[in-house]
């Protein structure tokens, strides 16, 4: 296995709108991110991934881009970005940015030209047709939007204000590659590439009967056959020319075809985010996760990628509710479940990503009314469910469990009125538990969630086996216990996490040296609810 800087890194995802407001307008900005770089450095972060900060109408909070080479005014300007990049590099860290290539905003000049007339040179830069089909978008509702000026429909797998680019058009690809290289020449250290598995479209075998019920077009438009040549061209025209880190958001990619995506011989990215295990929780399950299936899926990816490429490890991001409130228990066992799930994923083979606020155990917000939510997907869900006759209370139960806004509430820095995020009322409500759940309250507590993350990061940086060692699942006789080893020719480490709110009997390894635990007191004969431990154990010769 080749050694690479991005394999040995710990990454941190910043959602700039919610991270830190520097100018008192209630909206996070680039200068706010810069002001918190020392915090990230002290945490032990090597790579910062910042979500879209481009010019945008903000229909989907920046993932609808109207100018790839300008900064959203609310976030600052290009000088603010250049300063951020420079300050990141001064601290020995790296900065990767979000790259949205599947679609633009409908306010992007390319689309404005495309929709101006049927014979415009950029008409074919997007996907148009005379009649719509009964395809549903990812955000709910029809995947086709009518344009009254040219009397045709355009495809949007996401929001109506996010028309899909036509990747079959070489002019589109050339324009995108020029933009990508412009950013790379600026000195950024790589990209997280959004929705990249959707760029190849498949219009075959899709029923067109508009009177039939909607079918999810986006499921058909994931990892379509023929996507690999497009991805290879993207890599060769951009990424391959630089020493950077690339992470693809690869919905629909399975471990069986992962070699084409991330193999060291012909991979198009260094690693991908896979979401197979994210489907193990639903609003109906309220709390908890099927640990047996979680072990199966995570281990399949660990072994499937072994010797071929590299994993991207995560349990939270900007598109999911908070892990401690879904998979864990944010009431009786808040600290324990936050740290147990952290320990479970963090020491696997791959580069671990931490989403902002995850390192202090931020929870879902108690928003009660639809007006409290901002997310376009949440509002679309509410509208379409109500249109089908679902009662308001039932829809709100679903919204309160699944909304992406739970991960987008302002970062909780301290106990001041707006959590230290801003001096003004924020664009999205601050979780009221910020009065006790915040960075300042945890900074000097050796048993806090924040301190546990610092210890995990320190351990990974000081034990090569936790980066490059082989992964093996270990069954301890309890479905709720996720245990595995990491082993190389020099060392062996055992990671054990009880992911349930009941205790389990077990025998502590006799030859084990305890390296990390999330409980103050250790019982050698049982694991407490949501208890996690890491041991150095005897190497089998």
Short mmCIF file of C-alpha atoms in Angstrom, two decimals:
data_model
loop_
_atom_site.label_atom_id
_atom_site.label_comp_id
_atom_site.label_asym_id
_atom_site.label_seq_id
_atom_site.Cartn_x
_atom_site.Cartn_y
_atom_site.Cartn_z
CA UNK A 1 0.00 0.00 0.00
CA UNK A 2 1.47 3.33 -1.09
CA UNK A 3 1.85 5.93 1.63
CA UNK A 4 0.03 9.21 0.92
CA UNK A 5 -0.49 12.37 2.95
CA UNK A 6 -4.26 12.15 2.55
CA UNK A 7 -4.30 8.63 3.96
CA UNK A 8 -2.62 9.81 7.14
CA UNK A 9 -4.85 12.86 7.53
CA UNK A 10 -7.89 13.58 9.67
CA UNK A 11 -10.44 15.73 7.84
CA UNK A 12 -13.05 18.16 9.17
CA UNK A 13 -16.12 19.29 7.26
CA UNK A 14 -17.15 22.93 7.60
CA UNK A 15 -20.65 24.08 6.68
CA UNK A 16 -19.73 27.78 6.38
CA UNK A 17 -23.22 29.19 6.78
CA UNK A 18 -23.39 27.68 10.28
CA UNK A 19 -19.79 27.65 11.48
CA UNK A 20 -18.92 31.19 12.64
CA UNK A 21 -20.29 34.64 11.83
CA UNK A 22 -17.59 37.33 11.82
CA UNK A 23 -19.63 40.42 10.95
CA UNK A 24 -22.83 40.12 13.00
CA UNK A 25 -25.33 39.47 10.21
CA UNK A 26 -26.38 36.07 11.55
CA UNK A 27 -24.75 34.16 8.69
CA UNK A 28 -21.48 32.28 8.93
CA UNK A 29 -18.73 33.44 6.57
CA UNK A 30 -15.20 32.80 5.37
CA UNK A 31 -13.62 35.23 7.83
CA UNK A 32 -15.44 33.33 10.58
CA UNK A 33 -13.85 30.07 9.42
CA UNK A 34 -10.43 31.75 9.41
CA UNK A 35 -10.99 32.96 12.98
CA UNK A 36 -11.43 29.35 14.17
CA UNK A 37 -8.42 27.77 12.46
CA UNK A 38 -6.47 27.60 15.71
CA UNK A 39 -9.31 25.58 17.22
CA UNK A 40 -9.14 23.10 14.35
CA UNK A 41 -5.37 22.91 14.55
CA UNK A 42 -5.54 22.22 18.29
CA UNK A 43 -8.14 19.53 17.67
CA UNK A 44 -5.62 17.80 15.42
CA UNK A 45 -7.19 18.41 12.01
CA UNK A 46 -5.05 18.07 8.88
CA UNK A 47 -7.57 18.74 6.10
CA UNK A 48 -10.54 21.13 6.10
CA UNK A 49 -13.36 20.45 3.63
CA UNK A 50 -15.51 23.51 3.17
CA UNK A 51 -18.99 23.22 1.67
CA UNK A 52 -19.89 25.46 -1.31
CA UNK A 53 -18.99 29.10 -0.82
CA UNK A 54 -19.60 30.08 -4.47
CA UNK A 55 -22.01 32.72 -5.71
CA UNK A 56 -25.50 31.24 -5.40
CA UNK A 57 -29.19 32.17 -5.00
CA UNK A 58 -29.11 29.74 -2.05
CA UNK A 59 -32.10 27.65 -3.02
CA UNK A 60 -30.14 24.62 -1.76
CA UNK A 61 -27.76 26.51 0.53
CA UNK A 62 -24.99 26.93 -2.00
CA UNK A 63 -25.26 23.67 -3.94
CA UNK A 64 -27.05 25.68 -6.63
CA UNK A 65 -24.14 27.63 -8.12
CA UNK A 66 -24.62 30.69 -10.30
CA UNK A 67 -20.89 31.49 -10.67
CA UNK A 68 -18.16 28.93 -9.98
CA UNK A 69 -15.44 31.57 -9.78
CA UNK A 70 -17.05 34.09 -7.44
CA UNK A 71 -17.74 33.98 -3.69
CA UNK A 72 -21.26 34.30 -2.30
CA UNK A 73 -21.47 37.87 -1.03
CA UNK A 74 -22.83 36.76 2.37
CA UNK A 75 -19.62 34.77 2.87
CA UNK A 76 -17.24 37.56 1.83
CA UNK A 77 -15.19 37.87 -1.33
CA UNK A 78 -12.28 36.20 -3.10
CA UNK A 79 -9.80 38.09 -0.91
CA UNK A 80 -11.42 36.44 2.12
CA UNK A 81 -11.05 33.06 0.47
CA UNK A 82 -7.40 33.70 -0.43
CA UNK A 83 -6.69 34.73 3.14
CA UNK A 84 -8.41 31.60 4.46
CA UNK A 85 -6.35 29.41 2.14
CA UNK A 86 -3.14 31.17 3.15
CA UNK A 87 -3.89 30.91 6.88
CA UNK A 88 -4.76 27.22 6.54
CA UNK A 89 -1.43 26.57 4.82
CA UNK A 90 0.48 28.63 7.40
CA UNK A 91 -0.77 26.24 10.07
CA UNK A 92 0.36 23.18 8.14
CA UNK A 93 -3.19 22.18 7.21
CA UNK A 94 -4.80 21.71 3.82
CA UNK A 95 -8.06 22.97 2.31
CA UNK A 96 -10.37 21.11 -0.05
CA UNK A 97 -13.54 22.62 -1.48
CA UNK A 98 -16.87 21.25 -2.66
CA UNK A 99 -17.16 20.75 -6.41
CA UNK A 100 -20.67 20.60 -7.87
CA UNK A 101 -20.56 19.27 -11.42
CA UNK A 102 -23.91 17.53 -11.93
CA UNK A 103 -25.96 20.72 -12.06
CA UNK A 104 -25.85 24.50 -11.78
CA UNK A 105 -28.32 27.09 -10.55
CA UNK A 106 -31.02 28.13 -12.99
CA UNK A 107 -29.51 31.61 -12.50
CA UNK A 108 -26.13 30.55 -13.88
CA UNK A 109 -25.35 32.42 -17.14
CA UNK A 110 -25.02 29.07 -18.92
CA UNK A 111 -28.59 28.11 -18.12
CA UNK A 112 -29.94 31.58 -18.75
CA UNK A 113 -28.53 31.32 -22.25
CA UNK A 114 -29.74 27.75 -22.64
CA UNK A 115 -33.33 28.63 -21.80
CA UNK A 116 -33.36 31.83 -23.90
CA UNK A 117 -34.21 29.99 -27.14
CA UNK A 118 -34.21 26.52 -28.68
CA UNK A 119 -31.47 27.48 -31.11
CA UNK A 120 -29.13 29.08 -28.56
CA UNK A 121 -25.60 27.59 -28.78
CA UNK A 122 -25.88 26.54 -25.12
CA UNK A 123 -29.29 24.91 -25.49
CA UNK A 124 -27.68 21.48 -25.45
CA UNK A 125 -25.65 22.29 -22.30
CA UNK A 126 -28.70 21.09 -20.33
CA UNK A 127 -31.27 18.33 -20.86
CA UNK A 128 -34.49 19.40 -22.57
CA UNK A 129 -37.47 17.51 -23.99
CA UNK A 130 -40.94 18.29 -25.35
CA UNK A 131 -42.89 16.16 -22.91
CA UNK A 132 -42.23 15.33 -19.26
CA UNK A 133 -42.21 11.87 -17.76
CA UNK A 134 -43.49 10.68 -14.39
CA UNK A 135 -40.04 10.86 -12.80
CA UNK A 136 -39.57 12.05 -9.26
CA UNK A 137 -36.64 14.21 -8.14
CA UNK A 138 -34.45 13.58 -5.11
CA UNK A 139 -36.13 16.51 -3.35
CA UNK A 140 -39.63 15.25 -4.13
CA UNK A 141 -42.07 16.20 -6.88
CA UNK A 142 -41.50 16.07 -10.65
CA UNK A 143 -37.96 15.83 -12.01
CA UNK A 144 -38.97 17.91 -15.05
CA UNK A 145 -39.73 21.65 -14.92
CA UNK A 146 -41.64 23.53 -17.59
CA UNK A 147 -40.09 26.58 -19.22
CA UNK A 148 -42.86 28.82 -20.57
CA UNK A 149 -40.56 30.81 -22.88
CA UNK A 150 -39.42 27.87 -25.02
CA UNK A 151 -42.32 25.52 -24.12
CA UNK A 152 -40.06 22.62 -23.22
CA UNK A 153 -39.13 20.82 -20.00
CA UNK A 154 -35.68 20.59 -18.42
CA UNK A 155 -34.40 17.80 -16.17
CA UNK A 156 -33.49 18.47 -12.53
CA UNK A 157 -32.66 15.49 -10.34
CA UNK A 158 -32.51 17.85 -7.36
CA UNK A 159 -34.35 21.16 -6.87
CA UNK A 160 -36.25 22.82 -9.70
CA UNK A 161 -33.65 25.58 -9.47
CA UNK A 162 -30.84 23.06 -10.08
CA UNK A 163 -30.99 22.04 -13.77
CA UNK A 164 -28.77 19.09 -14.67
CA UNK A 165 -25.84 19.70 -17.00
CA UNK A 166 -25.57 17.59 -20.14
CA UNK A 167 -22.30 15.72 -19.70
CA UNK A 168 -22.63 14.20 -23.17
CA UNK A 169 -21.77 17.63 -24.59
CA UNK A 170 -17.95 18.02 -24.86
CA UNK A 171 -18.24 21.81 -24.61
CA UNK A 172 -19.84 21.43 -21.17
CA UNK A 173 -17.04 19.16 -20.01
CA UNK A 174 -14.35 21.49 -21.34
CA UNK A 175 -15.87 24.49 -19.52
CA UNK A 176 -16.05 22.52 -16.28
CA UNK A 177 -12.44 21.33 -16.57
CA UNK A 178 -11.21 24.88 -17.12
CA UNK A 179 -13.01 25.97 -13.97
CA UNK A 180 -11.60 23.06 -11.94
CA UNK A 181 -8.05 23.83 -13.05
CA UNK A 182 -8.55 27.50 -12.23
CA UNK A 183 -9.17 26.55 -8.59
CA UNK A 184 -6.29 24.08 -8.53
CA UNK A 185 -3.93 26.73 -9.89
CA UNK A 186 -5.05 28.90 -6.96
CA UNK A 187 -3.41 26.39 -4.66
CA UNK A 188 -6.31 24.49 -3.09
CA UNK A 189 -5.51 20.95 -1.99
CA UNK A 190 -8.36 19.03 -3.55
CA UNK A 191 -12.11 18.53 -3.87
CA UNK A 192 -15.06 16.73 -2.42
CA UNK A 193 -17.07 16.13 -5.59
CA UNK A 194 -20.82 16.42 -5.07
CA UNK A 195 -23.38 14.04 -6.63
CA UNK A 196 -20.78 12.87 -9.15
CA UNK A 197 -22.38 9.44 -9.64
CA UNK A 198 -25.41 11.15 -11.25
CA UNK A 199 -23.67 12.82 -14.21
CA UNK A 200 -24.36 9.98 -16.64
CA UNK A 201 -28.05 9.70 -17.51
CA UNK A 202 -29.96 6.58 -18.52
CA UNK A 203 -33.23 7.23 -20.33
CA UNK A 204 -33.90 3.59 -21.18
CA UNK A 205 -36.49 1.40 -19.47
CA UNK A 206 -38.07 4.40 -17.74
CA UNK A 207 -41.88 4.40 -18.02
CA UNK A 208 -43.16 7.62 -19.55
CA UNK A 209 -46.84 7.30 -18.67
CA UNK A 210 -47.48 10.60 -16.89
CA UNK A 211 -50.75 9.23 -15.42
CA UNK A 212 -48.87 6.60 -13.44
CA UNK A 213 -47.45 7.21 -9.98
CA UNK A 214 -44.13 9.00 -9.78
CA UNK A 215 -41.03 6.83 -9.89
CA UNK A 216 -37.68 7.95 -8.41
CA UNK A 217 -35.62 8.91 -11.46
CA UNK A 218 -32.58 9.63 -9.32
CA UNK A 219 -32.31 5.95 -8.38
CA UNK A 220 -32.01 5.11 -12.07
CA UNK A 221 -29.48 7.89 -12.59
CA UNK A 222 -26.81 6.59 -10.20
CA UNK A 223 -23.57 5.02 -11.38
CA UNK A 224 -25.01 4.43 -14.85
CA UNK A 225 -23.05 2.24 -17.23
CA UNK A 226 -20.77 4.48 -19.30
CA UNK A 227 -19.95 6.87 -16.46
CA UNK A 228 -16.35 5.68 -16.08
CA UNK A 229 -14.99 7.20 -19.33
CA UNK A 230 -16.46 10.54 -18.26
CA UNK A 231 -14.85 10.25 -14.82
CA UNK A 232 -11.53 9.20 -16.37
CA UNK A 233 -11.54 12.26 -18.62
CA UNK A 234 -12.33 14.49 -15.63
CA UNK A 235 -9.41 12.97 -13.71
CA UNK A 236 -6.96 13.18 -16.60
CA UNK A 237 -7.84 16.76 -17.54
CA UNK A 238 -7.71 18.06 -13.96
CA UNK A 239 -6.92 16.02 -10.82
CA UNK A 240 -4.06 13.96 -12.27
CA UNK A 241 -1.98 17.09 -12.87
CA UNK A 242 -1.75 17.97 -9.17
CA UNK A 243 -0.85 16.38 -5.81
CA UNK A 244 -4.31 16.70 -4.33
CA UNK A 245 -6.98 14.82 -2.39
CA UNK A 246 -10.22 13.88 -4.16
CA UNK A 247 -13.34 12.42 -2.58
CA UNK A 248 -16.33 11.49 -4.72
CA UNK A 249 -19.90 11.41 -3.42
CA UNK A 250 -20.78 8.08 -5.01
CA UNK A 251 -24.42 7.23 -4.43
CA UNK A 252 -25.16 3.91 -6.11
CA UNK A 253 -21.55 2.71 -6.28
CA UNK A 254 -21.19 -0.74 -4.75
CA UNK A 255 -18.11 -2.35 -3.27
CA UNK A 256 -18.09 -4.78 -6.21
CA UNK A 257 -17.28 -2.09 -8.77
CA UNK A 258 -15.31 0.14 -6.42
CA UNK A 259 -12.04 -0.65 -8.19
CA UNK A 260 -13.10 1.53 -11.12
CA UNK A 261 -13.76 4.39 -8.72
CA UNK A 262 -10.77 4.34 -6.36
CA UNK A 263 -8.20 1.69 -7.29
CA UNK A 264 -4.62 2.91 -7.17
CA UNK A 265 -4.14 1.67 -10.75
CA UNK A 266 -7.13 3.27 -12.49
CA UNK A 267 -9.26 4.98 -9.83
CA UNK A 268 -10.90 8.26 -10.70
CA UNK A 269 -10.81 9.49 -7.07
CA UNK A 270 -8.63 8.86 -4.03
CA UNK A 271 -11.70 7.73 -2.09
CA UNK A 272 -15.49 7.91 -2.17
CA UNK A 273 -18.26 8.45 0.33
CA UNK A 274 -20.54 5.40 0.29
CA UNK A 275 -23.98 5.61 1.90
CA UNK A 276 -25.03 1.99 2.15
CA UNK A 277 -25.03 1.99 5.95
CA UNK A 278 -26.74 5.37 6.17
CA UNK A 279 -29.98 3.60 5.21
CA UNK A 280 -29.95 1.50 8.38
CA UNK A 281 -31.86 4.16 10.30
CA UNK A 282 -35.32 5.44 9.47
CA UNK A 283 -37.79 7.75 11.15
CA UNK A 284 -39.86 4.71 12.12
CA UNK A 285 -37.04 3.22 14.18
CA UNK A 286 -36.83 6.32 16.39
CA UNK A 287 -33.51 5.39 18.03
CA UNK A 288 -30.86 2.80 17.51
CA UNK A 289 -29.36 0.99 14.56
CA UNK A 290 -29.20 -2.61 13.38
CA UNK A 291 -25.64 -3.29 14.56
CA UNK A 292 -25.54 -6.70 12.88
CA UNK A 293 -26.17 -5.12 9.46
CA UNK A 294 -23.85 -2.24 10.30
CA UNK A 295 -21.02 -4.70 10.96
CA UNK A 296 -21.77 -6.55 7.73
CA UNK A 297 -21.80 -3.44 5.54
CA UNK A 298 -18.81 -1.70 7.11
CA UNK A 299 -16.73 -4.89 7.07
CA UNK A 300 -17.66 -5.61 3.46
CA UNK A 301 -16.37 -2.20 2.46
CA UNK A 302 -13.27 -2.55 4.60
CA UNK A 303 -12.31 -5.89 3.04
CA UNK A 304 -13.53 -4.97 -0.44
CA UNK A 305 -11.29 -1.92 -0.62
CA UNK A 306 -8.31 -3.55 1.12
CA UNK A 307 -5.28 -3.70 -1.14
CA UNK A 308 -7.12 -1.84 -3.92
CA UNK A 309 -7.78 1.69 -2.74
CA UNK A 310 -8.82 3.78 0.23
CA UNK A 311 -11.98 4.41 2.26
CA UNK A 312 -13.52 7.71 3.34
CA UNK A 313 -14.87 7.22 6.87
CA UNK A 314 -17.76 9.25 8.28
CA UNK A 315 -20.89 8.99 10.42
CA UNK A 316 -22.20 12.57 10.02
CA UNK A 317 -22.47 15.19 7.31
CA UNK A 318 -24.59 18.18 6.27
CA UNK A 319 -27.30 15.97 4.70
CA UNK A 320 -28.19 13.79 7.69
CA UNK A 321 -29.71 14.30 11.14
CA UNK A 322 -27.24 14.10 14.03
CA UNK A 323 -25.90 10.62 14.74
CA UNK A 324 -26.23 10.82 18.52
CA UNK A 325 -29.97 11.55 18.09
CA UNK A 326 -30.61 8.76 15.57
CA UNK A 327 -28.21 5.84 15.93
CA UNK A 328 -27.42 6.79 19.52
CA UNK A 329 -29.28 8.04 22.58
CA UNK A 330 -29.14 11.81 23.07
CA UNK A 331 -30.86 11.74 26.45
CA UNK A 332 -29.82 9.08 28.95
CA UNK A 333 -26.53 8.19 27.23
CA UNK A 334 -25.64 11.32 25.27
CA UNK A 335 -21.88 11.41 25.98
CA UNK A 336 -21.49 7.65 25.91
CA UNK A 337 -23.26 7.07 22.59
CA UNK A 338 -21.56 10.07 20.97
CA UNK A 339 -18.15 8.64 21.82
CA UNK A 340 -18.99 4.96 21.21
CA UNK A 341 -20.06 5.56 17.60
CA UNK A 342 -17.06 7.83 17.15
CA UNK A 343 -14.71 5.09 18.29
CA UNK A 344 -16.49 2.52 16.11
CA UNK A 345 -15.78 4.29 12.80
CA UNK A 346 -12.69 6.37 13.49
CA UNK A 347 -10.09 3.58 13.65
CA UNK A 348 -11.14 1.70 10.52
CA UNK A 349 -8.99 1.64 7.38
CA UNK A 350 -9.49 4.97 5.63
CA UNK A 351 -9.40 8.70 6.16
CA UNK A 352 -11.77 9.77 8.97
CA UNK A 353 -13.99 12.82 8.45
CA UNK A 354 -15.50 14.78 11.33
CA UNK A 355 -18.52 17.00 10.65
CA UNK A 356 -18.63 20.30 12.52
CA UNK A 357 -20.21 19.90 15.96
CA UNK A 358 -19.85 16.13 15.85
CA UNK A 359 -16.73 16.47 17.99
CA UNK A 360 -18.80 17.95 20.83
CA UNK A 361 -21.80 15.62 20.36
CA UNK A 362 -24.27 18.13 18.91
CA UNK A 363 -27.83 16.80 18.76
CA UNK A 364 -30.96 17.24 16.67
CA UNK A 365 -32.82 20.50 17.27
CA UNK A 366 -36.29 20.55 18.89
CA UNK A 367 -37.92 22.49 16.04
CA UNK A 368 -41.69 22.06 16.33
CA UNK A 369 -43.14 23.96 13.35
CA UNK A 370 -42.41 23.82 9.62
CA UNK A 371 -41.58 27.54 9.79
CA UNK A 372 -38.58 26.69 11.99
CA UNK A 373 -36.99 24.79 9.10
CA UNK A 374 -35.03 26.27 6.21
CA UNK A 375 -34.03 23.29 4.05
CA UNK A 376 -35.61 23.10 0.58
CA UNK A 377 -35.81 19.31 0.79
CA UNK A 378 -37.65 19.53 4.12
CA UNK A 379 -40.17 22.05 2.78
CA UNK A 380 -40.71 20.00 -0.38
CA UNK A 381 -41.27 16.89 1.73
CA UNK A 382 -43.86 18.74 3.81
CA UNK A 383 -45.65 20.15 0.75
CA UNK A 384 -45.83 16.89 -1.19
CA UNK A 385 -46.85 14.75 1.79
CA UNK A 386 -49.61 17.21 2.69
CA UNK A 387 -50.72 17.22 -0.96
CA UNK A 388 -51.18 13.44 -0.77
CA UNK A 389 -53.49 13.83 2.21
CA UNK A 390 -51.12 13.08 5.07
CA UNK A 391 -52.07 14.87 8.26
CA UNK A 392 -49.96 17.83 9.40
CA UNK A 393 -49.00 16.11 12.65
CA UNK A 394 -47.83 12.98 10.81
CA UNK A 395 -45.79 14.95 8.31
CA UNK A 396 -44.19 16.96 11.12
CA UNK A 397 -43.22 13.74 12.91
CA UNK A 398 -41.36 12.74 9.75
CA UNK A 399 -39.83 16.20 9.32
CA UNK A 400 -38.65 16.39 12.92
CA UNK A 401 -36.92 13.03 12.57
CA UNK A 402 -35.27 13.43 9.17
CA UNK A 403 -34.64 17.09 8.31
CA UNK A 404 -31.17 18.06 7.12
CA UNK A 405 -31.49 21.22 9.21
CA UNK A 406 -30.59 19.22 12.32
CA UNK A 407 -26.99 19.13 11.13
CA UNK A 408 -27.07 22.75 9.99
CA UNK A 409 -27.95 24.54 13.21
CA UNK A 410 -25.23 27.01 14.22
CA UNK A 411 -22.04 25.66 15.75
CA UNK A 412 -22.22 25.83 19.55
CA UNK A 413 -19.07 27.61 20.73
CA UNK A 414 -20.24 28.81 24.14
CA UNK A 415 -23.30 29.46 26.33
CA UNK A 416 -23.95 33.05 25.16
CA UNK A 417 -27.37 33.87 23.65
CA UNK A 418 -26.54 32.65 20.13
CA UNK A 419 -24.05 30.02 21.14
CA UNK A 420 -21.03 32.17 20.30
CA UNK A 421 -21.86 31.73 16.62
CA UNK A 422 -23.06 35.31 16.11
CA UNK A 423 -24.03 38.50 17.91
CA UNK A 424 -27.24 38.64 15.88
CA UNK A 425 -30.17 36.25 15.44
CA UNK A 426 -28.83 33.47 13.19
CA UNK A 427 -30.32 32.46 9.85
CA UNK A 428 -31.38 29.17 11.47
CA UNK A 429 -32.33 28.66 15.11
CA UNK A 430 -29.62 27.71 17.60
CA UNK A 431 -30.26 24.47 19.47
CA UNK A 432 -31.37 25.54 22.99
CA UNK A 433 -29.05 22.96 24.55
CA UNK A 434 -26.10 25.19 23.60
CA UNK A 435 -26.25 26.55 27.16
CA UNK A 436 -24.52 23.35 28.35
CA UNK A 437 -23.48 21.58 25.13
CA UNK A 438 -20.72 23.76 23.68
CA UNK A 439 -17.00 23.91 22.96
CA UNK A 440 -16.17 26.14 25.91
CA UNK A 441 -17.85 23.80 28.40
CA UNK A 442 -15.93 20.81 27.07
CA UNK A 443 -12.54 22.34 26.34
CA UNK A 444 -11.02 21.69 29.76
CA UNK A 445 -13.05 18.61 30.72
CA UNK A 446 -10.87 15.49 30.26
CA UNK A 447 -14.00 13.31 30.01
CA UNK A 448 -15.87 15.42 27.45
CA UNK A 449 -16.79 14.32 23.93
CA UNK A 450 -14.31 16.91 22.62
CA UNK A 451 -11.48 15.47 24.72
CA UNK A 452 -12.33 11.97 23.49
CA UNK A 453 -12.02 13.13 19.87
CA UNK A 454 -8.67 14.74 20.63
CA UNK A 455 -7.46 11.47 22.15
CA UNK A 456 -8.64 9.47 19.13
CA UNK A 457 -6.88 11.82 16.73
CA UNK A 458 -3.67 11.73 18.79
CA UNK A 459 -3.74 7.94 18.87
CA UNK A 460 -4.23 7.61 15.13
CA UNK A 461 -1.38 10.02 14.44
CA UNK A 462 0.99 8.09 16.72
CA UNK A 463 0.16 4.51 15.70
CA UNK A 464 0.92 3.59 12.11
CA UNK A 465 -1.12 0.40 12.47
CA UNK A 466 -4.28 2.50 12.85
CA UNK A 467 -3.64 3.99 9.41
CA UNK A 468 -2.19 1.17 7.33
CA UNK A 469 -2.95 -1.99 9.35
CA UNK A 470 -5.27 -4.74 8.10
CA UNK A 471 -8.88 -4.75 9.31
CA UNK A 472 -10.53 -7.89 10.69
CA UNK A 473 -13.99 -8.12 12.22
CA UNK A 474 -14.07 -9.80 15.64
CA UNK A 475 -17.28 -11.42 16.91
CA UNK A 476 -17.60 -11.36 20.70
CA UNK A 477 -20.95 -13.16 20.92
CA UNK A 478 -23.11 -10.03 21.16
CA UNK A 479 -24.95 -8.57 18.16
CA UNK A 480 -24.71 -5.09 19.65
CA UNK A 481 -20.92 -5.15 20.03
CA UNK A 482 -18.89 -3.94 17.06
CA UNK A 483 -15.31 -5.14 17.51
CA UNK A 484 -12.41 -5.34 15.09
CA UNK A 485 -8.63 -5.45 14.97
CA UNK A 486 -6.08 -3.45 13.04
CA UNK A 487 -2.85 -5.33 12.54
CA UNK A 488 0.50 -4.97 10.76
CA UNK A 489 3.83 -6.75 11.14
CA UNK A 490 4.68 -4.75 14.26
CA UNK A 491 1.47 -4.08 16.23
CA UNK A 492 -2.10 -5.19 16.78
CA UNK A 493 -4.95 -3.07 18.13
CA UNK A 494 -8.41 -4.19 19.25
CA UNK A 495 -11.32 -1.74 18.99
CA UNK A 496 -14.50 -2.63 20.90
CA UNK A 497 -17.74 -0.62 20.92
CA UNK A 498 -21.02 -1.63 22.54
CA UNK A 499 -23.59 0.20 20.41
CA UNK A 500 -26.65 -0.53 22.54
CA UNK A 501 -28.16 0.88 25.73
CA UNK A 502 -27.72 -2.35 27.66
CA UNK A 503 -24.61 -3.91 29.19
CA UNK A 504 -22.87 -6.98 27.77
CA UNK A 505 -20.77 -9.61 29.51
CA UNK A 506 -17.32 -10.13 28.03
CA UNK A 507 -13.75 -11.03 28.95
CA UNK A 508 -11.20 -8.26 28.72
CA UNK A 509 -8.09 -9.48 26.83
CA UNK A 510 -5.55 -10.73 29.35
CA UNK A 511 -2.60 -9.45 27.33
CA UNK A 512 -4.28 -6.16 26.45
CA UNK A 513 -3.00 -2.69 27.27
CA UNK A 514 -5.87 -0.19 27.48
CA UNK A 515 -5.19 2.80 25.20
CA UNK A 516 -8.54 4.59 25.24
CA UNK A 517 -11.95 4.30 26.93
CA UNK A 518 -15.08 6.43 27.14
CA UNK A 519 -15.95 5.38 30.72
CA UNK A 520 -13.96 6.49 33.77
CA UNK A 521 -14.29 3.12 35.50
CA UNK A 522 -13.50 -0.11 33.64
CA UNK A 523 -15.09 -3.47 34.46
CA UNK A 524 -13.00 -6.35 33.05
CA UNK A 525 -16.09 -8.57 32.81
CA UNK A 526 -18.66 -6.36 31.14
CA UNK A 527 -19.18 -3.53 28.69
CA UNK A 528 -21.55 -0.83 29.92
CA UNK A 529 -24.18 0.78 27.66
CA UNK A 530 -22.45 2.51 24.75
CA UNK A 531 -19.02 1.69 26.14
CA UNK A 532 -16.01 1.86 23.81
CA UNK A 533 -12.44 0.75 24.44
CA UNK A 534 -9.23 0.47 22.42
CA UNK A 535 -6.51 -2.00 23.41
CA UNK A 536 -3.04 -2.79 22.22
CA UNK A 537 -2.96 -6.60 22.20
CA UNK A 538 -0.36 -9.29 21.68
CA UNK A 539 0.68 -9.76 18.08
CA UNK A 540 0.23 -13.29 16.77
CA UNK A 541 3.59 -14.49 15.50
#
